[in-house]
Coordinates of C-alpha atoms in Angstrom, one line a residue:
M5 CA 113.8 117.6 147.2
Q6 CA 115.5 119.1 144.2
K7 CA 118.9 118.6 145.8
L8 CA 118.3 114.9 145.8
I9 CA 117.9 114.8 142.0
N10 CA 120.7 114.5 139.5
R11 CA 119.4 116.2 136.4
Q12 CA 120.9 115.1 133.1
W13 CA 120.8 115.7 129.3
R14 CA 121.5 112.5 127.3
L15 CA 121.9 112.1 123.5
A16 CA 118.6 111.0 122.1
S17 CA 119.4 111.0 118.4
R18 CA 122.3 111.9 116.1
P19 CA 121.7 115.3 114.5
V20 CA 120.9 115.5 110.8
G21 CA 122.1 118.9 109.7
E22 CA 121.8 121.4 112.5
I23 CA 121.4 120.4 116.1
K24 CA 117.8 120.3 117.3
E25 CA 116.5 120.3 120.9
S26 CA 114.8 117.0 120.1
D27 CA 118.3 115.4 119.8
F28 CA 118.6 115.6 123.6
E29 CA 116.7 113.7 126.2
Y30 CA 116.2 115.1 129.8
R31 CA 116.4 112.6 132.7
E32 CA 116.3 112.8 136.5
E33 CA 118.1 110.2 138.5
P34 CA 119.2 109.8 142.1
I35 CA 122.5 111.4 142.9
P36 CA 125.2 108.6 142.8
S37 CA 127.4 107.7 145.7
P38 CA 131.2 107.3 145.3
K39 CA 132.8 103.9 145.8
D40 CA 136.3 103.3 147.0
G41 CA 138.7 105.4 145.0
E42 CA 135.9 107.6 143.5
I43 CA 134.9 111.2 144.0
L44 CA 131.4 112.8 143.8
V45 CA 131.5 116.2 142.0
R46 CA 128.8 118.8 141.9
N47 CA 129.1 120.5 138.6
I48 CA 129.2 124.3 138.6
Y49 CA 130.1 125.4 135.0
L50 CA 129.7 123.5 131.7
S51 CA 131.7 124.4 128.6
L52 CA 129.7 124.5 125.3
D53 CA 132.0 124.0 122.3
P54 CA 131.8 123.3 118.6
T55 CA 133.3 119.9 119.1
H56 CA 130.0 118.8 120.7
R57 CA 128.6 118.6 117.1
I58 CA 131.4 116.2 116.2
W59 CA 130.9 114.0 119.3
M60 CA 127.2 113.8 118.6
S61 CA 127.8 112.3 115.1
D62 CA 129.0 108.8 114.2
R63 CA 131.6 110.2 111.7
P64 CA 135.3 109.2 112.1
Q65 CA 136.7 111.4 114.8
Y66 CA 139.4 111.8 117.4
M67 CA 137.4 110.4 120.3
P68 CA 134.6 107.7 120.4
P69 CA 131.3 109.3 119.5
I70 CA 128.8 109.8 122.3
G71 CA 126.5 106.8 122.4
I72 CA 122.7 107.1 122.0
G73 CA 121.3 107.3 125.5
E74 CA 124.6 108.3 127.1
V75 CA 125.0 111.5 129.1
M76 CA 126.2 114.3 126.9
R77 CA 130.0 114.7 127.1
G78 CA 131.3 118.1 128.2
L79 CA 134.0 119.8 130.2
V80 CA 132.9 121.1 133.5
I81 CA 134.3 122.8 136.6
G82 CA 132.9 121.5 139.8
V83 CA 133.5 121.1 143.5
V84 CA 134.1 117.8 145.4
E85 CA 131.1 117.0 147.5
D86 CA 132.2 113.6 148.8
S87 CA 135.4 111.7 148.3
K88 CA 136.6 108.1 148.9
N89 CA 139.9 109.0 147.3
L90 CA 142.8 110.3 149.4
K91 CA 143.9 112.7 146.7
F92 CA 140.7 114.8 146.8
Q93 CA 138.9 116.3 149.7
P94 CA 135.4 117.9 149.9
G95 CA 135.6 121.5 148.8
D96 CA 138.4 120.9 146.2
L97 CA 137.7 122.6 142.9
V98 CA 138.2 120.4 139.9
S99 CA 137.9 120.2 136.2
G100 CA 137.1 117.3 134.0
A101 CA 134.9 115.8 131.2
L102 CA 132.0 115.1 133.6
G103 CA 129.1 115.8 131.2
W104 CA 125.8 117.6 131.1
Q105 CA 124.5 116.9 134.6
N106 CA 124.3 118.2 138.1
Y107 CA 126.5 115.6 139.7
A108 CA 129.1 113.1 138.4
I109 CA 131.3 110.3 139.8
A110 CA 134.9 110.6 138.8
S111 CA 138.3 109.0 139.5
S112 CA 141.5 110.8 140.2
G113 CA 142.7 109.9 136.7
N114 CA 140.2 112.1 134.9
L115 CA 140.2 115.1 137.2
I116 CA 142.4 118.2 137.4
K117 CA 142.6 119.9 140.7
L118 CA 142.4 123.7 140.4
P119 CA 144.6 125.9 142.6
Q120 CA 143.1 127.4 145.7
P121 CA 142.8 130.2 146.7
L122 CA 142.0 131.4 143.2
A123 CA 144.1 134.2 141.7
V124 CA 141.5 134.7 138.9
P125 CA 137.8 134.3 138.5
L126 CA 136.7 130.6 138.5
T127 CA 135.4 131.0 135.0
A128 CA 138.9 131.8 133.7
F129 CA 139.4 128.1 134.0
M130 CA 136.7 127.7 131.3
G131 CA 138.6 130.0 129.0
P132 CA 142.2 131.2 128.8
L133 CA 143.3 128.8 131.6
S134 CA 141.6 125.8 130.1
F135 CA 142.0 123.6 127.0
I136 CA 140.7 126.7 125.1
G137 CA 143.9 128.7 126.0
C138 CA 146.1 125.6 125.3
T139 CA 144.4 125.2 121.9
A140 CA 145.3 128.8 120.9
Y141 CA 148.7 128.7 122.4
F142 CA 150.1 125.5 120.9
G143 CA 148.3 125.8 117.6
L144 CA 149.7 129.2 117.0
L145 CA 153.1 128.9 118.5
D146 CA 154.1 125.3 117.8
I147 CA 152.5 124.9 114.3
G148 CA 152.1 128.5 113.2
K149 CA 155.5 129.6 114.5
P150 CA 154.8 133.3 114.0
Q151 CA 157.7 135.7 113.7
A152 CA 157.7 139.4 114.6
G153 CA 156.6 141.4 111.6
E154 CA 154.6 138.6 110.0
T155 CA 150.9 138.7 109.2
V156 CA 148.6 136.4 111.1
V157 CA 145.0 135.9 110.0
V158 CA 142.4 134.3 112.3
S159 CA 139.0 133.0 111.4
A160 CA 136.2 132.9 114.0
A161 CA 138.3 135.6 115.5
S162 CA 135.7 136.7 118.1
G163 CA 135.4 133.1 119.4
A164 CA 137.0 131.8 122.5
V165 CA 140.0 130.3 120.7
G166 CA 140.3 132.8 117.9
S167 CA 140.3 135.9 120.2
L168 CA 143.2 134.4 122.2
V169 CA 145.1 133.5 119.1
G170 CA 145.0 137.1 117.8
Q171 CA 146.2 138.5 121.2
I172 CA 149.1 136.0 121.5
A173 CA 150.1 136.9 117.9
K174 CA 150.2 140.6 118.9
I175 CA 152.3 139.7 121.9
K176 CA 154.7 138.1 119.5
G177 CA 154.9 141.2 117.4
C178 CA 152.7 140.2 114.4
R179 CA 150.2 142.1 112.4
V180 CA 146.9 140.5 113.1
V181 CA 143.7 140.4 111.0
G182 CA 140.6 138.8 112.3
I183 CA 137.7 137.4 110.3
T184 CA 134.3 137.4 112.1
G185 CA 130.6 137.7 111.5
S186 CA 129.3 141.2 112.6
E187 CA 130.3 144.8 112.8
E188 CA 129.9 144.6 116.6
K189 CA 132.4 141.8 116.8
C190 CA 134.8 143.7 114.4
Q191 CA 134.7 146.7 116.7
W192 CA 135.5 144.4 119.8
L193 CA 138.5 142.9 118.0
L194 CA 139.8 146.3 117.1
E195 CA 139.0 148.4 120.1
E196 CA 139.3 145.9 123.0
L197 CA 141.7 143.3 121.8
G198 CA 144.1 145.4 119.6
F199 CA 143.8 143.6 116.3
D200 CA 145.2 145.6 113.4
A201 CA 142.2 144.9 111.1
A202 CA 138.9 143.0 111.2
I203 CA 136.8 141.8 108.4
N204 CA 133.0 141.0 108.5
Y205 CA 132.8 138.0 106.2
K206 CA 129.0 138.4 105.9
T207 CA 129.3 141.8 104.2
A208 CA 132.8 142.0 102.8
D209 CA 134.1 140.6 99.5
L210 CA 136.8 138.4 101.2
I211 CA 139.5 138.2 98.6
P212 CA 139.9 142.0 98.0
A213 CA 139.4 142.6 101.7
L214 CA 142.2 140.2 102.6
A215 CA 144.4 141.8 99.9
K216 CA 143.7 145.2 101.4
F217 CA 144.4 144.4 105.0
C218 CA 147.3 141.9 104.3
P219 CA 149.3 144.0 101.8
H220 CA 152.4 141.8 102.3
G221 CA 150.4 138.5 102.1
I222 CA 149.5 136.0 104.8
D223 CA 152.2 134.2 106.7
V224 CA 150.1 132.3 109.3
Y225 CA 146.4 131.5 109.0
F226 CA 144.8 130.0 112.1
E227 CA 141.9 127.9 110.7
N228 CA 138.7 127.5 112.7
V229 CA 136.1 127.6 109.9
G230 CA 137.0 126.1 106.5
G231 CA 134.9 126.5 103.4
A232 CA 134.8 129.8 101.5
I233 CA 137.0 131.5 104.0
L234 CA 139.8 129.0 103.6
D235 CA 139.5 129.4 99.8
A236 CA 139.8 133.2 100.1
V237 CA 142.9 133.0 102.4
L238 CA 144.7 130.6 100.0
T239 CA 144.7 133.3 97.3
Q240 CA 146.8 135.5 99.6
V241 CA 149.2 133.1 101.3
N242 CA 152.9 133.7 101.2
L243 CA 155.7 131.3 100.3
N244 CA 156.1 128.8 103.2
A245 CA 153.0 130.0 105.0
R246 CA 151.7 127.9 107.9
I247 CA 148.1 126.9 108.5
P248 CA 147.3 125.4 112.0
L249 CA 144.0 123.5 111.4
C250 CA 142.0 123.8 114.6
G251 CA 138.4 123.4 113.4
L252 CA 136.1 123.4 110.4
I253 CA 132.9 124.7 111.9
S254 CA 131.3 125.7 108.6
T255 CA 131.2 122.0 107.7
Y256 CA 129.9 120.4 110.9
N257 CA 126.2 120.6 110.0
A258 CA 126.7 119.6 106.4
E259 CA 124.4 116.7 105.3
E260 CA 126.4 115.8 102.3
A261 CA 130.2 115.4 101.5
V262 CA 132.0 118.7 101.6
P263 CA 134.3 119.4 98.7
G264 CA 137.9 120.5 99.4
P265 CA 139.1 124.1 98.7
Y266 CA 139.0 125.2 95.1
N267 CA 142.4 126.9 95.6
F268 CA 144.0 123.8 96.9
S269 CA 146.9 124.1 94.3
Q270 CA 148.2 127.1 96.3
I271 CA 149.3 124.8 99.0
L272 CA 151.7 123.2 96.5
M273 CA 152.7 126.4 94.7
K274 CA 153.5 128.3 97.9
R275 CA 154.7 125.2 99.8
V276 CA 152.2 125.8 102.6
L277 CA 152.3 123.7 105.7
V278 CA 148.8 122.7 106.7
Q279 CA 148.7 120.7 110.0
G280 CA 145.6 119.5 111.9
F281 CA 145.9 119.2 115.6
I282 CA 143.9 118.3 118.7
V283 CA 144.7 120.1 122.0
N284 CA 145.2 116.7 123.7
D285 CA 148.3 116.2 121.5
Y286 CA 150.0 118.7 123.9
V287 CA 148.5 117.6 127.3
S288 CA 152.0 116.9 128.7
Q289 CA 152.9 120.5 128.0
W290 CA 149.7 122.3 129.2
D291 CA 151.5 123.7 132.3
V292 CA 153.8 125.7 130.0
A293 CA 150.7 127.3 128.3
F294 CA 149.1 128.0 131.7
R295 CA 152.2 129.6 133.0
D296 CA 152.6 132.0 130.0
I297 CA 148.9 132.8 129.6
G298 CA 148.5 133.3 133.4
Q299 CA 151.4 135.9 133.3
W300 CA 149.8 137.6 130.3
L301 CA 146.5 137.8 132.1
Q302 CA 148.2 139.4 135.1
E303 CA 150.0 141.9 132.9
G304 CA 146.8 142.9 131.1
K305 CA 148.0 141.6 127.7
I306 CA 145.2 139.1 127.4
K307 CA 141.5 139.9 127.6
Y308 CA 138.6 137.6 127.3
T309 CA 134.8 137.6 127.3
Q310 CA 132.3 135.0 128.2
E311 CA 128.6 134.5 127.9
I312 CA 127.2 132.6 130.9
V313 CA 123.8 131.1 130.5
P314 CA 122.1 130.2 133.8
G315 CA 120.5 126.8 134.2
L316 CA 121.4 123.3 132.9
E317 CA 117.9 123.2 131.5
N318 CA 118.9 125.8 128.9
A319 CA 121.9 123.8 127.5
P320 CA 120.1 122.4 124.4
Q321 CA 119.0 125.9 123.4
A322 CA 122.2 127.6 124.2
I323 CA 124.4 125.3 122.2
L324 CA 122.7 126.5 119.0
K325 CA 124.5 129.9 119.5
L326 CA 127.7 128.3 118.6
F327 CA 126.5 127.8 115.0
D328 CA 124.3 130.8 114.4
G329 CA 126.7 133.7 115.3
R330 CA 124.7 134.8 118.4
K331 CA 127.6 134.5 120.8
M332 CA 130.9 136.2 121.3
G333 CA 133.8 134.7 123.3
K334 CA 133.3 131.6 125.4
L335 CA 129.9 130.1 125.9
I336 CA 129.2 128.6 129.4
I337 CA 126.3 127.1 131.2
Q338 CA 126.1 127.8 134.9
I339 CA 124.7 124.6 136.5
S340 CA 125.0 125.5 140.1
D341 CA 126.3 128.2 142.5
E342 CA 130.0 128.6 143.2
P343 CA 131.0 127.5 146.7

């Protein structure tokens, strides 16, 4: 009987401060049937990302916020179960924003068909070969424009995006310094990913640590965090430094207005480029990123790690790991078995 049920998590309330499990509502509904032109997808993997916190709020943002009572938005990988669309057949593997649920109805316009047979594990399409990889690739290379010999600093460096940014910067011949939140994560960056230095922001005095590990200053800072870390970086930036602004996770749970950086004047004095971006800005070029990242994966130049939490029922608890430092790499919910 369980197979006849579509389990869902819907937004019950907008979070105040940190996300709480009570902000979600669990529902069970009949599995929907596709109409002409539609596809029924069984969701296999669900991506959990910091941007969920933005979507759950009603603050101004780059997409409409999730409405109260709506299925939680989320990127999934799934398999086509039934199709009334000639472009898709049962058994096709697909990716799309199909939400926190077992099954979803989709149209061809909001699905990407994955290649078959797979040359990499299916979960790679939740990491380096997904919007995660594109975020790292275009933010660093198009906005950061790193040159061989320059120093690149990455915050949230052990996260899904940050860990890829650092490795791509190494491929481009840069000195790479990662900022992360534990000694274990620092060791992973150094020993597994080949970073030149790693700083534990929870125990280090950031300004002298950055001065030590960036003796020639900072040319590119890939920003995922904001707050005190951004302020510390601004004290070390070089003339004409570039700051791709990908995320500000340290501010997402703030209950009051967050002040700007105290060292803001350095942006003027050092003529620093600060540019925010959303990965969808580059959607027409994603195939370029997938080509290069796929090649680097095959050559062993890119490594990645993922934490896969079994069970859709665990999503409201698992998402808290994005904000309390308990995860490393990409956080994924496994909703159902791979075909």
